[in-house]
Amino acid sequence: MSHDEREKVKLLQRIRKLRGQLDAVERALLAKDDCGDQLMLLAAVRGGVNSLMGEVLETHIRFHLTDGSQEKIAPELAEDRRPADRPQGITREHPAPAPPHPCTYSRSRY
């Protein structure tokens, strides 16, 4: 099984799981279950969709936007990849956190 086929199988499994979660939401709505239970089911669906979106986006970046891709649409956009996907030696600059305001930790004179 090729790499692309394995990726496709993983994505299809995620979609089937999402379909099952959506069916559970529909059953909960029809059964007039507790609102809290419905919200919990909906949160699980949202998390699953976000996870699926992340996987598809990561695959797109890896195969279409990086320096090693055949298309090289926009390699400069691939700089914002997750840290685990970055080659060694490439770091992302983050500004230093601002120091706390002096009034928050000074003592009163009185």
PDB file of C-alpha atoms in Angstrom:
ATOM      1  CA  MET A   1       0.000   0.000   0.000  1.00  0.00           C
ATOM      2  CA  SER A   2       1.474   3.353  -1.012  1.00  0.00           C
ATOM      3  CA  HIS A   3       1.857   6.349   1.253  1.00  0.00           C
ATOM      4  CA  ASP A   4      -1.011   8.165  -0.485  1.00  0.00           C
ATOM      5  CA  GLU A   5      -3.305   5.163  -0.070  1.00  0.00           C
ATOM      6  CA  ARG A   6      -2.551   4.967   3.659  1.00  0.00           C
ATOM      7  CA  GLU A   7      -3.292   8.687   4.035  1.00  0.00           C
ATOM      8  CA  LYS A   8      -6.575   8.255   2.171  1.00  0.00           C
ATOM      9  CA  VAL A   9      -7.590   5.287   4.349  1.00  0.00           C
ATOM     10  CA  LYS A  10      -6.844   7.283   7.522  1.00  0.00           C
ATOM     11  CA  LEU A  11      -8.916  10.228   6.297  1.00  0.00           C
ATOM     12  CA  LEU A  12     -11.822   7.997   5.296  1.00  0.00           C
ATOM     13  CA  GLN A  13     -11.758   6.377   8.751  1.00  0.00           C
ATOM     14  CA  ARG A  14     -11.956   9.838  10.326  1.00  0.00           C
ATOM     15  CA  ILE A  15     -14.903  10.732   8.086  1.00  0.00           C
ATOM     16  CA  ARG A  16     -16.729   7.531   9.030  1.00  0.00           C
ATOM     17  CA  LYS A  17     -16.171   8.302  12.704  1.00  0.00           C
ATOM     18  CA  LEU A  18     -17.539  11.820  12.168  1.00  0.00           C
ATOM     19  CA  ARG A  19     -20.566  10.365  10.415  1.00  0.00           C
ATOM     20  CA  GLY A  20     -21.219   8.178  13.440  1.00  0.00           C
ATOM     21  CA  GLN A  21     -20.869  11.147  15.767  1.00  0.00           C
ATOM     22  CA  LEU A  22     -23.329  13.168  13.667  1.00  0.00           C
ATOM     23  CA  ASP A  23     -25.775  10.257  13.748  1.00  0.00           C
ATOM     24  CA  ALA A  24     -25.494  10.293  17.543  1.00  0.00           C
ATOM     25  CA  VAL A  25     -26.300  14.031  17.548  1.00  0.00           C
ATOM     26  CA  GLU A  26     -29.353  13.396  15.395  1.00  0.00           C
ATOM     27  CA  ARG A  27     -30.559  10.596  17.693  1.00  0.00           C
ATOM     28  CA  ALA A  28     -30.049  12.841  20.739  1.00  0.00           C
ATOM     29  CA  LEU A  29     -32.084  15.632  19.149  1.00  0.00           C
ATOM     30  CA  LEU A  30     -34.891  13.293  18.149  1.00  0.00           C
ATOM     31  CA  ALA A  31     -34.972  11.703  21.595  1.00  0.00           C
ATOM     32  CA  LYS A  32     -35.019  15.151  23.205  1.00  0.00           C
ATOM     33  CA  ASP A  33     -31.996  14.277  25.342  1.00  0.00           C
ATOM     34  CA  ASP A  34     -30.574  16.678  27.890  1.00  0.00           C
ATOM     35  CA  CYS A  35     -29.057  19.838  26.371  1.00  0.00           C
ATOM     36  CA  GLY A  36     -25.752  19.143  28.095  1.00  0.00           C
ATOM     37  CA  ASP A  37     -25.501  15.752  26.410  1.00  0.00           C
ATOM     38  CA  GLN A  38     -26.296  17.300  23.035  1.00  0.00           C
ATOM     39  CA  LEU A  39     -23.649  19.973  23.538  1.00  0.00           C
ATOM     40  CA  MET A  40     -21.087  17.347  24.484  1.00  0.00           C
ATOM     41  CA  LEU A  41     -21.849  15.393  21.303  1.00  0.00           C
ATOM     42  CA  LEU A  42     -21.629  18.561  19.213  1.00  0.00           C
ATOM     43  CA  ALA A  43     -18.289  19.458  20.800  1.00  0.00           C
ATOM     44  CA  ALA A  44     -16.974  16.016  19.858  1.00  0.00           C
ATOM     45  CA  VAL A  45     -18.109  16.565  16.259  1.00  0.00           C
ATOM     46  CA  ARG A  46     -16.463  19.977  16.159  1.00  0.00           C
ATOM     47  CA  GLY A  47     -13.221  18.523  17.517  1.00  0.00           C
ATOM     48  CA  GLY A  48     -13.334  15.777  14.908  1.00  0.00           C
ATOM     49  CA  VAL A  49     -13.907  18.239  12.069  1.00  0.00           C
ATOM     50  CA  ASN A  50     -11.081  20.463  13.331  1.00  0.00           C
ATOM     51  CA  SER A  51      -8.784  17.459  13.517  1.00  0.00           C
ATOM     52  CA  LEU A  52      -9.733  16.347  10.000  1.00  0.00           C
ATOM     53  CA  MET A  53      -9.145  19.865   8.703  1.00  0.00           C
ATOM     54  CA  GLY A  54      -5.726  19.927  10.357  1.00  0.00           C
ATOM     55  CA  GLU A  55      -4.741  16.619   8.765  1.00  0.00           C
ATOM     56  CA  VAL A  56      -5.849  17.719   5.291  1.00  0.00           C
ATOM     57  CA  LEU A  57      -4.118  21.089   5.666  1.00  0.00           C
ATOM     58  CA  GLU A  58      -0.906  19.484   6.919  1.00  0.00           C
ATOM     59  CA  THR A  59      -0.892  17.069   3.981  1.00  0.00           C
ATOM     60  CA  HIS A  60      -1.504  19.934   1.574  1.00  0.00           C
ATOM     61  CA  ILE A  61       1.385  21.911   3.019  1.00  0.00           C
ATOM     62  CA  ARG A  62       3.692  18.909   2.987  1.00  0.00           C
ATOM     63  CA  PHE A  63       2.964  17.922  -0.612  1.00  0.00           C
ATOM     64  CA  HIS A  64       2.304  21.258  -2.295  1.00  0.00           C
ATOM     65  CA  LEU A  65       3.974  24.132  -0.470  1.00  0.00           C
ATOM     66  CA  THR A  66       7.321  22.897   0.845  1.00  0.00           C
ATOM     67  CA  ASP A  67      10.682  23.224  -0.865  1.00  0.00           C
ATOM     68  CA  GLY A  68      10.735  19.520  -1.723  1.00  0.00           C
ATOM     69  CA  SER A  69       7.329  19.501  -3.435  1.00  0.00           C
ATOM     70  CA  GLN A  70       7.001  19.175  -7.177  1.00  0.00           C
ATOM     71  CA  GLU A  71       4.597  22.077  -7.628  1.00  0.00           C
ATOM     72  CA  LYS A  72       6.334  24.678  -5.427  1.00  0.00           C
ATOM     73  CA  ILE A  73       3.285  26.910  -5.366  1.00  0.00           C
ATOM     74  CA  ALA A  74       4.434  29.033  -2.423  1.00  0.00           C
ATOM     75  CA  PRO A  75       7.312  27.614  -0.352  1.00  0.00           C
ATOM     76  CA  GLU A  76       7.409  30.748   1.807  1.00  0.00           C
ATOM     77  CA  LEU A  77       3.981  29.818   3.215  1.00  0.00           C
ATOM     78  CA  ALA A  78       5.352  26.546   4.532  1.00  0.00           C
ATOM     79  CA  GLU A  79       7.421  28.418   7.156  1.00  0.00           C
ATOM     80  CA  ASP A  80       4.481  28.313   9.546  1.00  0.00           C
ATOM     81  CA  ARG A  81       4.369  24.525   9.791  1.00  0.00           C
ATOM     82  CA  ARG A  82       4.164  22.743  13.112  1.00  0.00           C
ATOM     83  CA  PRO A  83       7.507  22.567  14.981  1.00  0.00           C
ATOM     84  CA  ALA A  84       7.705  18.760  14.621  1.00  0.00           C
ATOM     85  CA  ASP A  85       7.565  19.118  10.838  1.00  0.00           C
ATOM     86  CA  ARG A  86      10.336  21.715  10.622  1.00  0.00           C
ATOM     87  CA  PRO A  87      13.818  20.686   9.576  1.00  0.00           C
ATOM     88  CA  GLN A  88      16.515  21.018  12.224  1.00  0.00           C
ATOM     89  CA  GLY A  89      17.967  24.485  12.654  1.00  0.00           C
ATOM     90  CA  ILE A  90      14.850  26.391  11.644  1.00  0.00           C
ATOM     91  CA  THR A  91      13.211  28.203  14.513  1.00  0.00           C
ATOM     92  CA  ARG A  92      10.354  30.630  14.697  1.00  0.00           C
ATOM     93  CA  GLU A  93      11.073  33.934  16.392  1.00  0.00           C
ATOM     94  CA  HIS A  94       8.718  34.825  19.238  1.00  0.00           C
ATOM     95  CA  PRO A  95       8.811  38.167  21.014  1.00  0.00           C
ATOM     96  CA  ALA A  96       9.817  38.083  24.658  1.00  0.00           C
ATOM     97  CA  PRO A  97       6.894  38.407  27.052  1.00  0.00           C
ATOM     98  CA  ALA A  98       6.347  41.863  28.454  1.00  0.00           C
ATOM     99  CA  PRO A  99       7.469  42.352  32.067  1.00  0.00           C
ATOM    100  CA  PRO A 100       4.663  42.788  34.597  1.00  0.00           C
ATOM    101  CA  HIS A 101       3.517  46.311  35.266  1.00  0.00           C
ATOM    102  CA  PRO A 102       5.343  47.783  38.282  1.00  0.00           C
ATOM    103  CA  CYS A 103       2.094  48.667  40.028  1.00  0.00           C
ATOM    104  CA  THR A 104       1.054  45.032  40.228  1.00  0.00           C
ATOM    105  CA  TYR A 105       3.848  44.025  42.588  1.00  0.00           C
ATOM    106  CA  SER A 106       4.913  47.220  44.379  1.00  0.00           C
ATOM    107  CA  ARG A 107       4.056  47.787  48.013  1.00  0.00           C
ATOM    108  CA  SER A 108       2.160  50.736  49.250  1.00  0.00           C
ATOM    109  CA  ARG A 109       4.145  53.423  51.116  1.00  0.00           C
ATOM    110  CA  TYR A 110       1.429  53.964  53.689  1.00  0.00           C
TER     111      TYR A 110
END
